[in-house]
CSV table of C-alpha atoms and ligand atoms in Angstrom, one decimal:
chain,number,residue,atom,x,y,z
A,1,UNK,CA,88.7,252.3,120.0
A,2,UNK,CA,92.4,252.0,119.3
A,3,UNK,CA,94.1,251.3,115.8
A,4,UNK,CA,94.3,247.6,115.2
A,5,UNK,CA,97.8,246.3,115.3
A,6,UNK,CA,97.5,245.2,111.9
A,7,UNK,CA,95.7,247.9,109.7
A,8,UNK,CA,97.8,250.0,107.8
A,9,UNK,CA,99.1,252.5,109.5
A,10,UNK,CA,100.6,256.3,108.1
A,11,UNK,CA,101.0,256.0,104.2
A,12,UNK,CA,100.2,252.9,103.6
A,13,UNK,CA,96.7,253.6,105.0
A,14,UNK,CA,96.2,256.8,102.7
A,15,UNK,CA,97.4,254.6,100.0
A,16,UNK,CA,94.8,251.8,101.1
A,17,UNK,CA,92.3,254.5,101.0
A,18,UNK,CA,93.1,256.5,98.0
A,19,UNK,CA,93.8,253.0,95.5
A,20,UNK,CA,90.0,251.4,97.0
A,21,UNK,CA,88.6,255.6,96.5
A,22,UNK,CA,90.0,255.2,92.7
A,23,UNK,CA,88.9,251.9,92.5
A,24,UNK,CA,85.4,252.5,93.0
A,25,UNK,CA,84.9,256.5,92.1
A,26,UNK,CA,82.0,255.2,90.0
A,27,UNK,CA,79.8,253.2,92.6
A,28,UNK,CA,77.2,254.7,94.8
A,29,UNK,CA,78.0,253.6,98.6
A,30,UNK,CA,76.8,252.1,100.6
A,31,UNK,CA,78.5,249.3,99.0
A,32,UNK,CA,81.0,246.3,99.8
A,33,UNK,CA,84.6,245.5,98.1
A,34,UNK,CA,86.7,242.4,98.7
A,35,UNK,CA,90.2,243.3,98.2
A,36,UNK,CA,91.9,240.4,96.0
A,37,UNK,CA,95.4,240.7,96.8
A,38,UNK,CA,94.4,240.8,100.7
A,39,UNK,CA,91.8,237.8,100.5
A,40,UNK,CA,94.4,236.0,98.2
A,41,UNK,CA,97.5,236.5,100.5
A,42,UNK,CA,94.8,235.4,103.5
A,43,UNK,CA,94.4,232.1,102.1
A,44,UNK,CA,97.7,231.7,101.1
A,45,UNK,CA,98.5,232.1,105.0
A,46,UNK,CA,96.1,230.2,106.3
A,47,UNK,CA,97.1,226.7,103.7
A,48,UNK,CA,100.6,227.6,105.0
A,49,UNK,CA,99.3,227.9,108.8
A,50,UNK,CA,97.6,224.4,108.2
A,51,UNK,CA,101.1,222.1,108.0
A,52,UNK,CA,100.1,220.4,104.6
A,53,UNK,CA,96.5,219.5,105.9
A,54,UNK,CA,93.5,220.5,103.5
A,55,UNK,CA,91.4,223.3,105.0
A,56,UNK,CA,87.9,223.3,104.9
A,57,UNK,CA,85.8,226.4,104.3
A,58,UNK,CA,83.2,227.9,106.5
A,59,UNK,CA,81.1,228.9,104.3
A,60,UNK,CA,79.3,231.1,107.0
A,61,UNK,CA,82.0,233.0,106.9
A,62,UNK,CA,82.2,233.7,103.6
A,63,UNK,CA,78.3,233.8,102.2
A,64,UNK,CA,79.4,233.9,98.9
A,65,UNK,CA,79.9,231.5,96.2
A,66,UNK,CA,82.7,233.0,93.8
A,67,UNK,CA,84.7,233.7,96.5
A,68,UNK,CA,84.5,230.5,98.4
A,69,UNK,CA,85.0,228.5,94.9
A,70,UNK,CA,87.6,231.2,94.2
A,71,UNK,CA,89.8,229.4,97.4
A,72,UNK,CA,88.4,226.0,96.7
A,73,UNK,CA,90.5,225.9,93.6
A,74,UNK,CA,93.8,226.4,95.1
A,75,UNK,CA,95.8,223.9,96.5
A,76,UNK,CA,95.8,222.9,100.4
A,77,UNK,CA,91.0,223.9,100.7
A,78,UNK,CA,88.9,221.0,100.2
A,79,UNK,CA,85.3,220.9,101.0
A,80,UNK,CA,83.1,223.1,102.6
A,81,UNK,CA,81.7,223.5,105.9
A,82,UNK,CA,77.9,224.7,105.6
A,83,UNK,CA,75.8,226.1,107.8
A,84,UNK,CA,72.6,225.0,107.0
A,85,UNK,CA,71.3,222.5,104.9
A,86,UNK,CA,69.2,224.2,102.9
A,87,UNK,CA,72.3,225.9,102.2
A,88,UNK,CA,74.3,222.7,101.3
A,89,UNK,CA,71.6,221.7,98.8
A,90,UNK,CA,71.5,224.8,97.4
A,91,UNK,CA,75.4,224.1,97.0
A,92,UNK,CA,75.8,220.9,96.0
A,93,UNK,CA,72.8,220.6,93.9
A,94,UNK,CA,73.9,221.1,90.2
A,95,UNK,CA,75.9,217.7,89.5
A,96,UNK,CA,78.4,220.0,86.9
A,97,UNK,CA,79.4,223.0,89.2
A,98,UNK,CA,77.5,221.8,92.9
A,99,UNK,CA,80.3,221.3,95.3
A,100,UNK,CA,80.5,217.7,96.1
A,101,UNK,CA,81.7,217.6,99.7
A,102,UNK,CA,79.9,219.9,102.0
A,103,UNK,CA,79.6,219.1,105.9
A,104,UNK,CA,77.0,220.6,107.3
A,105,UNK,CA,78.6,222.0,110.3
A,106,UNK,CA,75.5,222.2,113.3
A,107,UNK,CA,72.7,220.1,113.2
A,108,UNK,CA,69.6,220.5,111.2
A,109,UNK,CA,65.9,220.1,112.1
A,110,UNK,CA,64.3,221.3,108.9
A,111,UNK,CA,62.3,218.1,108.0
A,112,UNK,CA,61.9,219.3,104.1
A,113,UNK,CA,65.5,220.0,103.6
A,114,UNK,CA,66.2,216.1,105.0
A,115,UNK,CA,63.5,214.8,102.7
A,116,UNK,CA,65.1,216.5,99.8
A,117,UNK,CA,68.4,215.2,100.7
A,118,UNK,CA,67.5,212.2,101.6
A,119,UNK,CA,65.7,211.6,98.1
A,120,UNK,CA,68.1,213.2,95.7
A,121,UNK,CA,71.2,210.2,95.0
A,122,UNK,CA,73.7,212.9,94.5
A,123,UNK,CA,72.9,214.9,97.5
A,124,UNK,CA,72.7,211.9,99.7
A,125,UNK,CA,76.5,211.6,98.1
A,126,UNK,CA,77.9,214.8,98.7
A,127,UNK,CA,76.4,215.6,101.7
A,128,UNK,CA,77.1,215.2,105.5
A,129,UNK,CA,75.0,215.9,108.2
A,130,UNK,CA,76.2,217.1,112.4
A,131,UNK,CA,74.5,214.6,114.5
A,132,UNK,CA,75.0,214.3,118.3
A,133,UNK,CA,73.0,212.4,120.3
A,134,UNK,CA,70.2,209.5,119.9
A,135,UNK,CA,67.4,211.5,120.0
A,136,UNK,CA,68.6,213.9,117.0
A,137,UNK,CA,69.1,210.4,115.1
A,138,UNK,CA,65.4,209.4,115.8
A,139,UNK,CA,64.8,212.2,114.8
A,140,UNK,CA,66.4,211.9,111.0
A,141,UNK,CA,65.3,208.6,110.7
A,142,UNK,CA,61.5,210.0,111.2
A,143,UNK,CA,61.8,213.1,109.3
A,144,UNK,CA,64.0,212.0,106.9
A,145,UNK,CA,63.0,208.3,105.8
A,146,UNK,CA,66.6,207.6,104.7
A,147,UNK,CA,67.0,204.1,103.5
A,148,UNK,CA,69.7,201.4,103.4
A,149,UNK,CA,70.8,201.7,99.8
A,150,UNK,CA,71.2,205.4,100.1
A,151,UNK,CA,72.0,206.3,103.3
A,152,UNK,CA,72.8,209.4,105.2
A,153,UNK,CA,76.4,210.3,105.6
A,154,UNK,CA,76.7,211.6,109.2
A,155,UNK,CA,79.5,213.6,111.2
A,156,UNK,CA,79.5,213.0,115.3
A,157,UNK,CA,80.3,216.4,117.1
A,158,UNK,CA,82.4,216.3,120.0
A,159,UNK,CA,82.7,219.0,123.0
A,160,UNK,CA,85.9,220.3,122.5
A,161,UNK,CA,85.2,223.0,125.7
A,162,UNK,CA,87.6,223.2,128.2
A,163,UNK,CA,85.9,222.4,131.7
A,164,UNK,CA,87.0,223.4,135.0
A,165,UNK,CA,86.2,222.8,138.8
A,166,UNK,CA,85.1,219.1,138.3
A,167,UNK,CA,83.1,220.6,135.1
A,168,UNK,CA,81.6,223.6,137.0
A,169,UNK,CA,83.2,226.0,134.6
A,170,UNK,CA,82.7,225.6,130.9
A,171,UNK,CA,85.0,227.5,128.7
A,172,UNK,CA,83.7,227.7,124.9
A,173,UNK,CA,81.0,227.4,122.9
A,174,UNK,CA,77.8,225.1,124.1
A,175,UNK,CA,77.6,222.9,121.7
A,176,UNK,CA,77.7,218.8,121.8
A,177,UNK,CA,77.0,216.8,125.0
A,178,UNK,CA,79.5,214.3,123.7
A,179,UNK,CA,82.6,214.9,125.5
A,180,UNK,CA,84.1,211.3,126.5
A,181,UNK,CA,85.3,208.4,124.5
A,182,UNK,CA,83.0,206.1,126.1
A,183,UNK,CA,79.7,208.6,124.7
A,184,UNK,CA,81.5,209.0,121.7
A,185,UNK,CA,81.6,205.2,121.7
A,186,UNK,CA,78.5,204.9,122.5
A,187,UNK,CA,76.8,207.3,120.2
A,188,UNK,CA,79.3,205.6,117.2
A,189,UNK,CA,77.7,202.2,117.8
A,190,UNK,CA,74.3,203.5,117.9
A,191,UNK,CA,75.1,205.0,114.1
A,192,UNK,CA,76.9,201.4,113.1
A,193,UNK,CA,74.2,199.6,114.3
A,194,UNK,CA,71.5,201.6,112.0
A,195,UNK,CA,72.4,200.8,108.0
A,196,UNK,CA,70.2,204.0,107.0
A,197,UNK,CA,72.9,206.0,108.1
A,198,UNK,CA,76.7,205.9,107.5
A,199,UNK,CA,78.9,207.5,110.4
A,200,UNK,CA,82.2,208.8,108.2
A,201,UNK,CA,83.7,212.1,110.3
A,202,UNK,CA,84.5,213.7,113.6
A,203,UNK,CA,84.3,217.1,114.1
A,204,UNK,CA,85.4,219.5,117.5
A,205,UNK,CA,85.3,222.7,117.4
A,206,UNK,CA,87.5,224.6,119.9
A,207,UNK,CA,86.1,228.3,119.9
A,208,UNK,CA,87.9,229.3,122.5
A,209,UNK,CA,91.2,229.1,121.2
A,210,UNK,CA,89.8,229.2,117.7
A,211,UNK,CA,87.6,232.4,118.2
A,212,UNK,CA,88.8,234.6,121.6
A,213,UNK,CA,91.7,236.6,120.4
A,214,UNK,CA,94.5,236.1,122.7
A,215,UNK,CA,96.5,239.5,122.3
A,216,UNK,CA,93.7,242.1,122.8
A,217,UNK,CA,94.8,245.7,121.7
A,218,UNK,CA,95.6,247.1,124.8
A,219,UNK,CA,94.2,244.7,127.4
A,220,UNK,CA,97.9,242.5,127.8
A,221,UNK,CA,96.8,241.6,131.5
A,222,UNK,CA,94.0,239.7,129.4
A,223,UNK,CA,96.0,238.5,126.6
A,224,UNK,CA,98.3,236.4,129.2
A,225,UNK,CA,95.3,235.0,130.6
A,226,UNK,CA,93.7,234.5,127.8
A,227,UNK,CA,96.8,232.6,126.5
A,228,UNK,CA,97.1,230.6,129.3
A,229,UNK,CA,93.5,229.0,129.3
A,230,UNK,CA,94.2,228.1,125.4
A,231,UNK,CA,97.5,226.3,125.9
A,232,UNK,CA,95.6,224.5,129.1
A,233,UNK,CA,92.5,224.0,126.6
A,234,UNK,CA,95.1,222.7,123.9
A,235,UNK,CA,96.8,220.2,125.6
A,236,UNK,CA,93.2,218.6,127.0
A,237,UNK,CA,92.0,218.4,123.9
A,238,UNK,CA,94.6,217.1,122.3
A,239,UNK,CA,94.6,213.9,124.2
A,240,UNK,CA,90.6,213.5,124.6
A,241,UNK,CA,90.6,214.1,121.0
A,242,UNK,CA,92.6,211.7,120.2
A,243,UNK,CA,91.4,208.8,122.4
A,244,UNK,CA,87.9,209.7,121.5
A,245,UNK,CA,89.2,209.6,117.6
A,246,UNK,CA,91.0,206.0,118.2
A,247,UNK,CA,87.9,204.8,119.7
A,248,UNK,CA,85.2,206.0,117.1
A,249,UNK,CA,87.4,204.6,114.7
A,250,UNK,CA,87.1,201.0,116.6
A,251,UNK,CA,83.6,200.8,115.0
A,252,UNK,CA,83.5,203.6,112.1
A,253,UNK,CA,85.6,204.0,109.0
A,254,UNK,CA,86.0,207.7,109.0
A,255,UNK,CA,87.0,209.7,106.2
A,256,UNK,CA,88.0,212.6,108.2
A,257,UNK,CA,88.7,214.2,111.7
A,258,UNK,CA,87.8,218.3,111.5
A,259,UNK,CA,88.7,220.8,114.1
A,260,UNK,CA,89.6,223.9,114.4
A,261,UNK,CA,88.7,227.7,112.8
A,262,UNK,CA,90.5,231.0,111.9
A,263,UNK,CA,92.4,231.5,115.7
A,264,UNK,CA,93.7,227.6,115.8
A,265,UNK,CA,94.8,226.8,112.6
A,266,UNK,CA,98.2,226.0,113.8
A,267,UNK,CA,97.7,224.6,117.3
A,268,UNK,CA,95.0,222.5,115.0
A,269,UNK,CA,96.7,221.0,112.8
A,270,UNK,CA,99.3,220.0,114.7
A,271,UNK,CA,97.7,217.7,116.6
A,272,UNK,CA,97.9,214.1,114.5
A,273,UNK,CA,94.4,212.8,115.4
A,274,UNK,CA,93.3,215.9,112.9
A,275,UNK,CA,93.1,215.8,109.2
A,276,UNK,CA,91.5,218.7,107.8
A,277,UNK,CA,91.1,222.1,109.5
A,278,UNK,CA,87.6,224.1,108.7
A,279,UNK,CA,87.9,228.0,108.7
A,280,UNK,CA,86.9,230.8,106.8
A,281,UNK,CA,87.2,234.1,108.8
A,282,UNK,CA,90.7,234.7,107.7
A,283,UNK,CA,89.8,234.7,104.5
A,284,UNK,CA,88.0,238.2,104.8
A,285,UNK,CA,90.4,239.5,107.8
A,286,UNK,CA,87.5,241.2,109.8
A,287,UNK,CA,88.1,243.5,112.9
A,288,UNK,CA,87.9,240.6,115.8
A,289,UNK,CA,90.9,238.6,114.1
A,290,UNK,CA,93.1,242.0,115.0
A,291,UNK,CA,93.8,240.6,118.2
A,292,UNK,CA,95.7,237.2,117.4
A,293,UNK,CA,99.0,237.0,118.3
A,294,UNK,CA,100.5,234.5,116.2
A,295,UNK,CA,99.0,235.5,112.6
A,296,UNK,CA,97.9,238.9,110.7
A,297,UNK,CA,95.4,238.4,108.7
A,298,UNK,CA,95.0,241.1,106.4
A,299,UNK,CA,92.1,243.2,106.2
A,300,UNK,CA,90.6,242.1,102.6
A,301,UNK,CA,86.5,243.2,102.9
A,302,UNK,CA,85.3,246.4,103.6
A,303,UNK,CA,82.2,248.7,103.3
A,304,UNK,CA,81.9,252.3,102.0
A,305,UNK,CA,78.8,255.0,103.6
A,306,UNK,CA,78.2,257.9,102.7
A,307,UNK,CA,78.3,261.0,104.6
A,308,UNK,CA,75.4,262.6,104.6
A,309,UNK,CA,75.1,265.6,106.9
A,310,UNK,CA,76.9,267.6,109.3
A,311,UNK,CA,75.2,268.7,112.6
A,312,UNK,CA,78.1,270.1,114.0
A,313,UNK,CA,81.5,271.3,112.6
A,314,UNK,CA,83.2,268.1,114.8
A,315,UNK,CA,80.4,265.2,113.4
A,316,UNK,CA,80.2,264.1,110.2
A,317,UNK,CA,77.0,261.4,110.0
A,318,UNK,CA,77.3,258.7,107.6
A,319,UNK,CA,73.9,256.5,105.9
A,320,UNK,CA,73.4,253.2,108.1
A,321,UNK,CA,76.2,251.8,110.0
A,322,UNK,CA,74.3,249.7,111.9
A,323,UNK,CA,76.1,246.4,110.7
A,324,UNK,CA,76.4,245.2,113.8
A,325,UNK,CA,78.3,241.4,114.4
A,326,UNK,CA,76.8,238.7,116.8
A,327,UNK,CA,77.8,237.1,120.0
A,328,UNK,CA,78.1,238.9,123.2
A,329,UNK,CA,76.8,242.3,122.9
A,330,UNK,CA,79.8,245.0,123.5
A,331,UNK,CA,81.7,247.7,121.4
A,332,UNK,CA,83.9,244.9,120.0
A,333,UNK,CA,81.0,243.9,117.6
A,334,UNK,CA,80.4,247.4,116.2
A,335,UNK,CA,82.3,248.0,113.0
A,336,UNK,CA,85.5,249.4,112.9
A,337,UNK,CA,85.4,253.0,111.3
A,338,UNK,CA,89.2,252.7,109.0
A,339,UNK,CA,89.7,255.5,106.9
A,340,UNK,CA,89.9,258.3,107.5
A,341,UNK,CA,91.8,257.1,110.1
A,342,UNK,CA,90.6,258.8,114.0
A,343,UNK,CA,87.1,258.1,113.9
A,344,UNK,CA,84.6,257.2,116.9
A,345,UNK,CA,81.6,256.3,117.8
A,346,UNK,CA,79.1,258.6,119.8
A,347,UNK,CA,78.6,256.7,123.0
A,348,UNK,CA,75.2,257.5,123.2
A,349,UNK,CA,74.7,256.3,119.4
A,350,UNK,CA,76.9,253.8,118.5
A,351,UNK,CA,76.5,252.6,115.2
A,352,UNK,CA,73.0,253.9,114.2
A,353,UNK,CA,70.1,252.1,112.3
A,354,UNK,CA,69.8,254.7,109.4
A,355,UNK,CA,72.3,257.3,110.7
A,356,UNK,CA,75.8,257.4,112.6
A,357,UNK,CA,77.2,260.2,113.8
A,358,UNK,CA,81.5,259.8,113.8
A,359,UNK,CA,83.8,262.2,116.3
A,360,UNK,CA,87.3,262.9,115.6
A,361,UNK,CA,89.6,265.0,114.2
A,362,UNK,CA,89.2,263.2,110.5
A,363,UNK,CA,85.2,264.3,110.9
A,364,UNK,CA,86.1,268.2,110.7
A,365,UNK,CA,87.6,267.4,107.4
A,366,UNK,CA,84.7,265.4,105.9
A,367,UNK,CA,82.1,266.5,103.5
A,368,UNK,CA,78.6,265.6,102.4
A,369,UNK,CA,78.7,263.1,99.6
A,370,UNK,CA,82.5,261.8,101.2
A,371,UNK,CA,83.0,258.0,102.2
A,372,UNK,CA,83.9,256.7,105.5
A,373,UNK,CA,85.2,252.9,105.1
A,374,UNK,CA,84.6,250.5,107.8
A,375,UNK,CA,85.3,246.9,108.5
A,376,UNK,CA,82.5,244.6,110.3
A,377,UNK,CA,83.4,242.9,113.3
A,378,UNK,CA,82.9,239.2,112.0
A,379,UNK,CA,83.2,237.8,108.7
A,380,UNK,CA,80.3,236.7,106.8
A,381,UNK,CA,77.9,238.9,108.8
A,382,UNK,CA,78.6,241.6,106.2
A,383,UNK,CA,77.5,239.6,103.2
A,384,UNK,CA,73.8,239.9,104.1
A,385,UNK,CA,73.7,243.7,104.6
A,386,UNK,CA,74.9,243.5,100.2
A,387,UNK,CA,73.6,242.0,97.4
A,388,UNK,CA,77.1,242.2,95.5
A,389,UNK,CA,80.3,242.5,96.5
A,390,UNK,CA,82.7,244.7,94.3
A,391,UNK,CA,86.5,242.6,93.7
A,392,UNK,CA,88.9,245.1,93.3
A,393,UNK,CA,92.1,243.9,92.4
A,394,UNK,CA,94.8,247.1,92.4
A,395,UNK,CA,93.0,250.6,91.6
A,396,UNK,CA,90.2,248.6,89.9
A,397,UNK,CA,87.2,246.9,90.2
A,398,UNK,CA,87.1,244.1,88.2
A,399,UNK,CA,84.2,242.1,88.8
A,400,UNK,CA,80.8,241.6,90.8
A,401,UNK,CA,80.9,238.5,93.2
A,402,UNK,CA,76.7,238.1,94.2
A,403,UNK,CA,76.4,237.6,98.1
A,404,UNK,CA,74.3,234.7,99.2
A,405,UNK,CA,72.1,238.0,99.5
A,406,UNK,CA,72.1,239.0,96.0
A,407,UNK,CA,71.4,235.1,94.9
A,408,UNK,CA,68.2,235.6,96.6
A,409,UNK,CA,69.2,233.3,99.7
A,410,UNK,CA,68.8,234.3,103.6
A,411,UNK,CA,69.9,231.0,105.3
A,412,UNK,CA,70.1,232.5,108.6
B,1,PLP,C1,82.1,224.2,113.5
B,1,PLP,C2,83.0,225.4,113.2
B,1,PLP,N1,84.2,225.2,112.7
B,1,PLP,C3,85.0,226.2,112.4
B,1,PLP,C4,84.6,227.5,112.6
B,1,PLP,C5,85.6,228.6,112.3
B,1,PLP,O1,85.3,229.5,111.4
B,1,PLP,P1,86.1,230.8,111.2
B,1,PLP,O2,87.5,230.4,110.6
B,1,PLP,O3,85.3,231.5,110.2
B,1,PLP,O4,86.3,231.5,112.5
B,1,PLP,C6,83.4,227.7,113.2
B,1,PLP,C7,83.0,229.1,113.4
B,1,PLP,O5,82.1,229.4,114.2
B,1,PLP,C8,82.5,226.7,113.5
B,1,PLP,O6,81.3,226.8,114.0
């Protein structure tokens, strides 16, 4: 696997490496750190990136609370996008310190979480729920019981894919079946015309300019292809998106139109039918936002194993490594071995359940009881293999921020 474009390279990566070695001399790995400069300069760039429109976090990508109230407190982030709603309870439950606007951002089935929120005032009031279709609203209304005087605040979802060949090729995620004005219309009405629910945000998510990196380390053939289908994707969506906005709004009051993630912030925001971006990726910088063109985020999370035993003088195997990402299964979802710097993957290994054996010059060199440092593939993935994650700000650590993990949650 080659260097990414934006790790650093030469000095700057044995500085990297020796200030987060000093940091953390004391702590046994395996173990995770969050670099605060990085993850502060991260969100600085992506407020910047968003053209004065308030970013909402993805809490997915993230999966843990101090740091996503850490960015919640700066200007330009507002809200957060949940995952699940047990999750967004869990969040917005205490009425001092909850966080009092949380989207969830897919739908949810879990009938106890609904009855919860749909019994607790101040959930009811903080939370929103993804709805979209009419047989997902029956299905609230059944499970849920909401009533008039409290009812629940939904979000409609809207396709944001980019389709092809009369709609023969989909590119992007699978997610809504409501991809014209006139469903969008539809399903809007249907929402108005039930007063147990209160329709009051749009949401499209573009994954494939948001999520599919569009300069891939050493692949530019794919890069200009890539880049090609996201302007093509951009300027669709940008006029079904805002058709399908000015006709929701016909029959809803909405508080907010959400799009976007890490990869789009930009493209996202510049489109005027959008108020308020969700993304959380850049935040941590992991190894699959190396291959952006048109931002750096830097690298702020990383994990530590431990090497462990030598079965040759050229392999130097570390505890675990296994933290693999999801999504399409392919060596892009392995984590990235970073310092020392010219490490690899056995092919007939990979990245091992209990043990992983690295090749490369850099494994001659290393000793049992040494670190290798890695960065995951995706972002919040790495917060459920850790029940803490260590904040290192300079050569120190200076604090403990519990995963979702170490607070005793697994939402997914
Ligand atoms: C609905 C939605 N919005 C935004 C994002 C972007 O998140 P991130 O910035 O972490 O890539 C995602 C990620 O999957 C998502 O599902």
């Amino acid at each position: 696997m080659s260097a990414p474009v934006n790790m650093p390279q030469g000095t700057v990566a044995d500085e990297t490496r020796e200030r987060l070695e000093r940091a953390t001399a004391a702590l046994e790995p395996p173990f995770a750190v969050v670099d605060l400069a990085a993850y502060d300069a991260n969100a600085a760039d992506l407020a910047h990136r968003a053209l004065g429109k308030p970013i909402r976090l993805a809490s997915k990508s993230l999966r843990c609370r101090a740091l996503t109230e850490r960015v919640l407190n700066r200007r330009g982030f507002r809200g957060v996008l949940a995952f699940t709603l047990p999750e967004a309870n869990w969040l917005a439950a205490d009425p001092e310190t909850g966080i009092d606007d949380v989207v969830v951002g897919y739908p949810t089935a879990d009938r106890a979480a609904l009855r919860r929120l749909a019994d607790d005032e101040l959930l009811a009031r903080r939370i929103t729920l993804m709805v979209d279709s009419v047989e997902h609203l029956a299905f609230l209304r059944e499970a849920a019981h909401p009533s008039a005087t409290r009812p629940l605040r939904l979000c409609l979802e809207l396709d944001a894919a980019l389709r092809l060949f009369g709609d023969r090729v989909h590119i992007g995620a699978r997610r809504s079946p409501v991809r014209t004005p006139a469903a969008a219309l539809s399903l809007a009405r249907a929402i108005a015309d039930t007063p147990e629910f209160r329709l009051v945000g749009l949401m499209a998510y573009e994954s494939q300019t948001a999520g599919v990196g569009n300069a891939p380390p050493g692949a530019p053939l794919r890069g200009l292809a890539v880049r090609a289908m996201q302007h093509a994707s951009g300027a669709e969506l940008r006029e079904r998106r805002a058709e399908v906005v000015a006709a929701v709004r016909a029959v809803a009051d909405l508080e907010f139109v959400n799009g976007g993630g890490t990869g789009s912030v930009e493209r996202t925001a510049a489109e005027p039918a959008v108020t308020e971006i969700a993304a959380g990726s850049g935040l941590y910088g992991p190894a699959l936002f190396d291959a952006y063109r048109a931002f750096r985020p830097r690298p702020a999370a990383y994990f530590a194993l431990p090497v462990v035993r030598r079965p040759a003088p050229e392999v130097a195997t570390v505890l675990g490594g296994g933290w693999t990402a999801s999504g399409p299964p392919g060596p892009d979802r392995l984590p990235l071995p970073v310092f020392p710097a010219g490490l690899r993957f056995r092919a007939t290994e990979g990245a091992g359940e209990v043990q992983t054996p690295l090749l490369g010059d850099a494994a001659r060199r290393l000793r049992i009881g040494d670190r290798v440092w890695f960065r995951h593939a995706k972002a919040g993935e790495l917060a459920d293999h850790v029940r803490t994650f260590h904040l290192v700000d300079g050569d120190h650590v200076v604090a403990e921020a519990p995963t979702y993990r170490g607070e005793g949650h697994a939402f997914l």
